[in-house]
Short mmCIF file of C-alpha atoms in Angstrom, two decimals:
data_model
loop_
_atom_site.label_atom_id
_atom_site.label_comp_id
_atom_site.label_asym_id
_atom_site.label_seq_id
_atom_site.Cartn_x
_atom_site.Cartn_y
_atom_site.Cartn_z
CA MET A 25 85.25 96.99 76.38
CA ILE A 26 82.47 98.07 78.75
CA LYS A 27 79.90 95.33 79.19
CA ALA A 28 76.56 94.94 80.90
CA HIS A 29 76.92 93.07 84.15
CA PRO A 30 74.54 90.69 85.89
CA MET A 31 73.01 91.87 89.17
CA SER A 32 71.69 89.11 91.41
CA ALA A 33 68.56 89.41 93.51
CA GLU A 34 70.78 89.49 96.59
CA GLU A 35 72.81 92.38 95.15
CA LEU A 36 69.59 94.26 94.39
CA MET A 37 68.52 94.25 98.06
CA PRO A 38 70.68 97.21 99.24
CA TYR A 39 69.00 99.44 96.67
CA LEU A 40 65.61 98.57 98.14
CA LEU A 41 66.60 98.94 101.79
CA GLY A 42 69.33 101.56 101.72
CA ASN A 43 69.98 104.96 100.23
CA LYS A 44 71.51 103.77 96.97
CA GLU A 45 69.72 105.06 93.88
CA LEU A 46 68.86 102.88 90.93
CA PHE A 47 67.06 103.39 87.62
CA LEU A 48 65.11 100.33 86.55
CA LEU A 49 64.13 99.70 82.93
CA ASP A 50 61.51 96.95 82.85
CA VAL A 51 61.08 95.47 79.37
CA ARG A 52 58.19 93.13 80.11
CA ASN A 53 54.78 93.82 78.61
CA GLU A 54 52.70 96.58 80.16
CA GLU A 55 50.14 94.26 81.76
CA ASP A 56 52.78 92.21 83.59
CA TYR A 57 54.54 95.38 84.73
CA LYS A 58 51.37 96.93 86.15
CA SER A 59 50.48 93.71 87.93
CA TRP A 60 53.86 93.11 89.59
CA LYS A 61 57.06 95.12 89.56
CA ILE A 62 60.15 95.90 91.61
CA GLU A 63 59.65 98.96 93.74
CA GLY A 64 61.73 100.77 96.32
CA LYS A 65 62.22 104.10 98.01
CA ASN A 66 65.15 105.08 95.80
CA ILE A 67 64.19 103.19 92.66
CA GLU A 68 62.90 105.04 89.62
CA SER A 69 61.15 102.74 87.16
CA LEU A 70 60.31 102.90 83.46
CA ASN A 71 58.40 100.30 81.45
CA ILE A 72 59.21 99.94 77.75
CA PRO A 73 58.20 96.55 76.29
CA TYR A 74 61.02 94.53 74.71
CA PHE A 75 59.27 94.34 71.35
CA ASP A 76 59.39 98.13 71.12
CA LEU A 77 63.17 97.99 71.43
CA LEU A 78 64.01 95.37 68.81
CA ASP A 79 65.18 98.08 66.40
CA GLY A 80 67.31 99.83 69.00
CA VAL A 81 67.20 101.99 72.10
CA ASP A 82 67.84 105.37 70.46
CA ASP A 83 64.31 106.63 71.00
CA ILE A 84 64.35 106.03 74.76
CA LEU A 85 67.85 107.36 75.49
CA PRO A 86 66.52 110.79 76.60
CA GLN A 87 64.53 108.96 79.32
CA ILE A 88 67.56 107.04 80.63
CA PRO A 89 69.61 108.96 83.24
CA SER A 90 73.38 109.03 83.04
CA ASP A 91 74.03 109.77 86.72
CA LYS A 92 72.84 106.52 88.33
CA PRO A 93 73.16 102.76 87.73
CA ILE A 94 70.73 101.24 85.22
CA LEU A 95 69.15 97.82 85.80
CA VAL A 96 67.27 96.18 82.93
CA VAL A 97 64.63 93.65 83.96
CA CYS A 98 62.62 91.04 82.08
CA ALA A 99 60.81 87.81 82.94
CA LYS A 100 63.68 85.33 82.64
CA GLU A 101 66.84 87.31 81.71
CA GLY A 102 67.37 86.95 77.96
CA SER A 103 65.52 90.06 76.79
CA SER A 104 67.15 92.21 79.45
CA ILE A 105 70.64 91.16 78.33
CA PHE A 106 69.79 92.15 74.76
CA VAL A 107 68.58 95.61 75.81
CA ALA A 108 71.37 96.16 78.36
CA GLU A 109 74.05 95.45 75.76
CA GLN A 110 72.46 98.05 73.47
CA LEU A 111 72.62 100.63 76.26
CA VAL A 112 76.28 99.83 76.80
CA GLU A 113 76.97 100.60 73.14
CA HIS A 114 75.80 104.15 73.84
CA LYS A 115 78.56 104.49 76.45
CA ARG A 116 76.25 104.57 79.42
CA ASN A 117 78.25 103.20 82.32
CA GLU A 118 77.05 100.94 85.11
CA ILE A 119 74.55 99.00 83.05
CA TYR A 120 73.20 95.83 84.69
CA TYR A 121 70.61 93.19 83.91
CA LEU A 122 68.71 91.23 86.58
CA ALA A 123 70.22 87.74 86.62
CA GLY A 124 67.45 85.19 86.21
CA GLY A 125 64.87 87.92 85.67
CA MET A 126 61.69 88.29 87.68
CA LYS A 127 61.55 84.53 88.24
CA ALA A 128 64.82 84.71 90.18
CA TRP A 129 63.60 87.83 92.01
CA SER A 130 60.45 85.97 93.02
CA GLU A 131 62.47 83.13 94.54
CA HIS A 132 65.11 85.03 96.49
CA LEU A 133 65.00 84.63 100.30
CA GLU A 134 66.72 87.26 102.44
CA LEU A 135 67.70 86.08 105.94
CA VAL A 136 67.11 88.43 108.89
CA LYS A 137 67.52 87.65 112.59
CA VAL A 138 64.34 88.79 114.35
CA GLY A 139 65.45 88.38 117.94
CA ASP A 140 66.53 86.20 120.83
CA LEU A 141 64.59 83.83 123.04
CA ASP A 142 65.43 82.29 126.41
CA HIS A 143 68.34 79.88 126.89
CA GLY A 144 70.29 81.16 123.88
CA ALA A 145 67.56 80.39 121.36
CA ALA A 146 66.74 82.71 118.46
CA ILE A 147 64.17 83.26 115.74
CA TYR A 148 64.99 84.12 112.13
CA GLN A 149 62.84 85.46 109.31
CA PHE A 150 63.32 84.48 105.66
CA VAL A 151 61.99 87.40 103.61
CA ARG A 152 60.88 86.55 100.09
CA VAL A 153 60.99 90.16 99.00
CA GLY A 154 59.88 89.68 95.41
CA LYS A 155 56.67 87.93 96.42
CA GLY A 156 56.02 89.31 99.88
CA CYS A 157 56.18 85.93 101.61
CA LEU A 158 57.67 85.40 105.08
CA SER A 159 58.85 82.17 106.67
CA TYR A 160 60.58 81.49 109.98
CA MET A 161 63.15 79.32 111.69
CA VAL A 162 63.23 78.92 115.46
CA VAL A 163 66.61 77.58 116.63
CA SER A 164 67.28 76.19 120.09
CA ASN A 165 70.09 73.91 121.28
CA LYS A 166 70.98 73.06 117.68
CA GLU A 167 67.42 72.05 116.82
CA ALA A 168 65.11 73.96 114.50
CA LEU A 169 61.45 74.42 113.68
CA ILE A 170 60.52 76.03 110.35
CA VAL A 171 57.18 77.77 109.82
CA ASP A 172 55.47 78.45 106.46
CA SER A 173 58.40 77.27 104.35
CA ALA A 174 58.79 78.57 100.82
CA ARG A 175 58.96 76.14 97.92
CA MET A 176 62.71 76.74 97.68
CA ILE A 177 64.06 74.66 100.56
CA SER A 178 67.81 75.02 99.96
CA PRO A 179 68.19 78.30 101.95
CA TYR A 180 66.88 76.56 105.08
CA GLU A 181 69.13 73.56 104.52
CA GLU A 182 72.16 75.79 103.94
CA PHE A 183 71.51 77.78 107.11
CA ALA A 184 71.08 74.58 109.12
CA ASP A 185 74.26 73.04 107.69
CA GLN A 186 76.33 76.18 108.26
CA ASN A 187 75.20 76.41 111.89
CA GLY A 188 75.20 72.73 112.80
CA VAL A 189 71.44 72.71 113.27
CA THR A 190 69.11 69.73 112.87
CA ILE A 191 65.67 70.53 111.42
CA LYS A 192 63.14 68.69 113.60
CA HIS A 193 59.77 70.25 112.75
CA LEU A 194 58.07 71.85 109.72
CA VAL A 195 54.80 73.73 110.28
CA ASP A 196 52.32 75.30 107.89
CA THR A 197 49.95 77.65 109.71
CA HIS A 198 47.28 76.98 107.07
CA LEU A 199 46.75 75.59 103.59
CA HIS A 200 48.51 78.16 101.42
CA ALA A 201 46.90 79.39 98.20
CA ASP A 202 49.47 81.90 96.92
CA HIS A 203 52.65 79.83 97.06
CA ILE A 204 53.68 76.18 97.08
CA SER A 205 54.83 75.06 100.50
CA GLY A 206 58.21 73.37 100.84
CA GLY A 207 57.37 72.12 104.32
CA ARG A 208 56.26 68.59 103.52
CA ARG A 209 59.10 68.01 101.05
CA LEU A 210 61.76 69.29 103.45
CA ALA A 211 60.30 67.28 106.34
CA HIS A 212 60.51 64.12 104.25
CA LYS A 213 64.06 64.92 103.16
CA VAL A 214 65.46 65.49 106.68
CA ASN A 215 63.15 63.01 108.48
CA ALA A 216 61.37 65.75 110.45
CA THR A 217 57.75 66.03 111.57
CA TYR A 218 55.36 67.92 109.30
CA TRP A 219 52.48 69.73 111.03
CA LEU A 220 49.31 71.01 109.36
CA PRO A 221 45.93 72.16 110.74
CA PRO A 222 43.59 69.18 110.27
CA LYS A 223 40.59 71.29 109.21
CA ASP A 224 42.64 72.50 106.23
CA ALA A 225 43.87 69.01 105.39
CA GLU A 226 40.67 66.99 104.95
CA GLU A 227 41.50 66.41 101.26
CA ALA A 228 45.22 65.80 101.85
CA THR A 229 46.74 62.68 100.31
CA PHE A 230 49.67 62.42 102.74
CA VAL A 231 50.34 61.69 106.40
CA TYR A 232 50.86 64.68 108.69
CA SER A 233 50.78 65.58 112.38
CA ALA A 234 47.70 67.53 113.42
CA LEU A 235 48.44 71.13 114.43
CA ASP A 236 45.73 71.44 117.07
CA GLU A 237 45.28 74.08 119.74
CA GLY A 238 46.53 72.64 123.01
CA THR A 239 49.39 70.77 121.38
CA VAL A 240 52.82 71.89 122.56
CA ILE A 241 55.88 71.59 120.33
CA ASN A 242 59.19 71.91 122.13
CA ILE A 243 62.42 72.84 120.38
CA GLY A 244 65.88 72.10 121.77
CA LYS A 245 65.24 69.91 124.79
CA MET A 246 62.15 71.83 125.85
CA THR A 247 63.81 75.24 126.01
CA VAL A 248 61.39 76.94 123.59
CA LYS A 249 57.66 76.23 123.73
CA VAL A 250 55.58 76.62 120.58
CA SER A 251 51.85 76.81 121.33
CA PRO A 252 49.31 76.56 118.49
CA LEU A 253 46.29 78.88 118.73
CA TYR A 254 43.31 78.02 116.55
CA SER A 255 42.56 81.23 114.65
CA PRO A 256 40.25 80.62 111.66
CA GLY A 257 39.11 83.21 109.17
CA HIS A 258 41.60 83.21 106.32
CA THR A 259 41.03 79.46 106.09
CA ILE A 260 38.86 77.28 108.30
CA GLY A 261 41.98 75.68 109.79
CA SER A 262 44.22 78.74 110.18
CA THR A 263 46.32 78.33 113.31
CA SER A 264 48.67 80.90 114.84
CA LEU A 265 51.74 80.02 116.87
CA ILE A 266 52.90 81.64 120.10
CA VAL A 267 56.65 81.09 120.36
CA GLY A 268 58.44 81.41 123.67
CA ASP A 269 55.61 83.60 125.04
CA LYS A 270 57.19 86.43 123.05
CA TYR A 271 56.27 86.11 119.37
CA LEU A 272 52.92 85.61 117.63
CA LEU A 273 53.30 83.95 114.23
CA SER A 274 49.98 85.03 112.77
CA GLY A 275 50.08 83.24 109.42
CA ASP A 276 47.71 84.97 107.00
CA ILE A 277 45.25 86.16 109.64
CA LEU A 278 46.96 89.44 110.58
CA PHE A 279 49.58 91.47 108.74
CA THR A 280 51.28 94.66 109.86
CA GLU A 281 49.19 96.92 107.58
CA SER A 282 46.19 94.72 106.73
CA ILE A 283 44.25 91.57 107.60
CA GLY A 284 43.73 88.23 105.86
CA ARG A 285 41.09 87.70 103.20
CA PRO A 286 38.46 84.96 103.78
CA ASP A 287 37.51 84.12 100.20
CA LEU A 288 40.24 81.91 98.71
CA ALA A 289 38.28 78.70 99.32
CA GLY A 290 35.11 80.31 98.02
CA LYS A 291 33.61 80.66 101.50
CA ALA A 292 33.99 84.33 102.30
CA GLU A 293 30.49 84.77 103.67
CA ASP A 294 30.86 81.67 105.85
CA TRP A 295 34.23 82.66 107.30
CA VAL A 296 33.70 86.37 107.98
CA ASN A 297 32.48 85.74 111.52
CA ASP A 298 35.45 83.45 112.20
CA LEU A 299 37.84 86.13 110.96
CA ARG A 300 36.28 88.83 113.10
CA THR A 301 36.19 86.61 116.19
CA THR A 302 39.85 85.71 115.76
CA LEU A 303 40.98 89.30 115.31
CA TYR A 304 38.62 91.16 117.62
CA SER A 305 38.28 88.58 120.42
CA LYS A 306 41.03 85.95 120.46
CA TYR A 307 43.86 88.29 119.47
CA LYS A 308 42.51 91.07 121.68
CA GLU A 309 42.75 88.78 124.70
CA LEU A 310 46.42 87.94 124.06
CA ASP A 311 49.38 89.69 125.65
CA GLN A 312 49.55 92.96 123.72
CA ASP A 313 53.34 92.97 123.99
CA LEU A 314 53.58 89.93 121.71
CA VAL A 315 55.56 90.67 118.56
CA VAL A 316 53.48 89.83 115.49
CA LEU A 317 55.34 87.96 112.76
CA PRO A 318 53.03 87.49 109.74
CA ALA A 319 53.37 85.10 106.81
CA HIS A 320 53.15 87.91 104.22
CA PHE A 321 53.57 91.61 103.62
CA GLY A 322 52.06 93.79 100.94
CA SER A 323 54.64 96.47 100.24
CA LEU A 324 58.15 97.55 101.16
CA THR A 325 56.68 100.11 103.54
CA GLU A 326 56.10 97.22 105.93
CA LEU A 327 59.81 96.39 106.15
CA ASN A 328 61.69 97.62 109.21
CA PRO A 329 65.08 99.32 108.72
CA ASP A 330 66.83 95.95 109.15
CA GLY A 331 64.68 94.38 106.42
CA SER A 332 62.44 92.40 108.78
CA VAL A 333 58.65 92.58 109.05
CA SER A 334 57.19 92.69 112.55
CA ALA A 335 55.11 94.83 114.90
CA ARG A 336 53.90 94.81 118.49
CA LEU A 337 50.34 93.45 118.71
CA GLY A 338 49.11 96.36 120.84
CA ASP A 339 50.45 98.85 118.30
CA LEU A 340 48.56 97.09 115.50
CA PHE A 341 45.30 97.49 117.39
CA LEU A 342 46.00 101.22 117.24
CA SER A 343 47.29 101.54 113.68
CA ASN A 344 45.91 98.69 111.53
CA ALA A 345 42.65 99.77 109.90
CA GLY A 346 41.45 96.18 109.66
CA LEU A 347 41.43 95.95 113.45
CA ASN A 348 39.40 99.11 113.90
CA VAL A 349 36.08 98.51 112.13
CA GLY A 350 33.57 98.79 114.93
CA ASN A 351 30.46 97.91 112.94
CA GLU A 352 30.06 94.23 112.05
CA HIS A 353 28.20 95.09 108.84
CA ASP A 354 31.03 97.37 107.72
CA PHE A 355 33.57 94.68 108.54
CA ARG A 356 31.67 92.08 106.52
CA GLN A 357 31.43 94.49 103.60
CA MET A 358 35.15 95.27 103.78
CA VAL A 359 36.29 91.64 103.65
CA THR A 360 33.80 90.40 101.04
CA GLU A 361 33.56 93.30 98.56
CA ASN A 362 36.16 95.11 96.47
CA LEU A 363 38.78 92.48 97.21
CA PRO A 364 42.04 92.47 95.22
CA PRO A 365 42.39 89.93 92.39
CA GLN A 366 42.82 86.38 93.60
CA PRO A 367 46.35 84.94 93.48
CA HIS A 368 47.54 83.53 90.17
CA ALA A 369 46.73 79.78 89.85
CA TYR A 370 45.57 79.70 93.47
CA GLN A 371 43.33 76.67 93.00
CA GLU A 372 46.18 74.68 91.46
CA ILE A 373 48.48 75.83 94.28
CA ARG A 374 45.96 74.66 96.91
CA GLN A 375 45.69 71.27 95.23
CA THR A 376 49.47 70.99 95.01
CA ASN A 377 49.76 71.74 98.72
CA LEU A 378 47.16 69.03 99.39
CA GLY A 379 49.20 66.52 97.41
CA ASN A 380 46.57 66.16 94.68
CA LEU A 381 48.77 67.72 91.97
CA ASN A 382 52.46 67.18 91.31
CA PRO A 383 53.53 69.84 88.77
CA ALA A 384 57.03 69.94 87.32
CA GLU A 385 59.49 72.54 88.60
CA ASP A 386 58.97 74.96 85.71
CA GLU A 387 55.20 74.67 86.15
CA GLN A 388 55.57 75.46 89.86
CA GLN A 389 57.57 78.57 88.98
CA ASP A 390 54.86 79.73 86.60
CA MET A 391 52.12 79.02 89.16
CA GLU A 392 53.82 81.30 91.69
CA ILE A 393 54.54 84.22 89.38
CA GLY A 394 53.20 87.53 90.66
CA PRO A 395 52.68 89.16 94.05
CA ASN A 396 50.88 87.57 96.98
CA ARG A 397 47.28 88.69 97.28
CA CYS A 398 46.30 87.34 100.68
CA ALA A 399 45.30 90.61 102.31
CA VAL A 400 42.29 92.85 102.73
CA HIS A 401 43.31 96.49 103.09
CA GLY A 402 40.89 98.45 105.21
#
């Protein structure tokens, strides 16, 4: 008997990055679908709410192609299995459901090697495709530094275990408002140092090491130098990292197609000047051959062919609209008006990252549901 098969988030990736076609039937409600959905170059998508399909799928069969795989998607999995099994009964082959639903999609981390550093060191990017979050691991002489860790810490632990690497440092470039950081928890678990910009941590309830400009963090017996660069604007404490004089980890200050928003602590008007100074002065004075590695991306168009997200700093000053607003008044208007909706539960996420809230795992999942909304698009 032909059955619907589960498709994991990892198995879905080739359809997003390659030339494989997929038809996606999303059975969540219309509002959730419009707010956040799976998109890709070769993915055709249709939204029919689950409650409209309780009596069967006959009415939508003319809209379902028979010449490509079908993936049914819902929030957690159960509804998609029900609908997928109905499609199978109509002898439509290659019917899948997204295992774990959109919650699992939100939590999947795809590992990509970004490049090499001196003395055999390397830097890796963990791409949280479903939420647009990016985190990093710098590895040198079997030691590692992790930057902007996702809440799900097991992928970093598994990579370290498989490669005989000891995690020595965890860094958050700023106080995150769109996702719960796993940095402090992983640092405690592996007895590593947790770094956080002190101006973002004034309300923190835990001990941390101050990520100040001028501090140097060395990885692997001083073979890779990590230099913090104070770069406020998204938050008052936002701090970029220059790694091995080759990479600029820009946090949420600069993305490949946009710039960071200054309003998530309710101080947009106060932080506009900081944001402009960071982008138009501090970053402009840096080596323009630095490779920018941001903490987020907004759409799949920002992914390189290998699935990574990066760009040369000098190229961004030519192509990124947010870096090319000559008039200060226009810049202020751009980053304070017509902003996208604020991230879901962002105040609760900020308080969790400060240690003032300790939500259960299922609550943390719900708090993170939806796309990141950290950017201003010029």
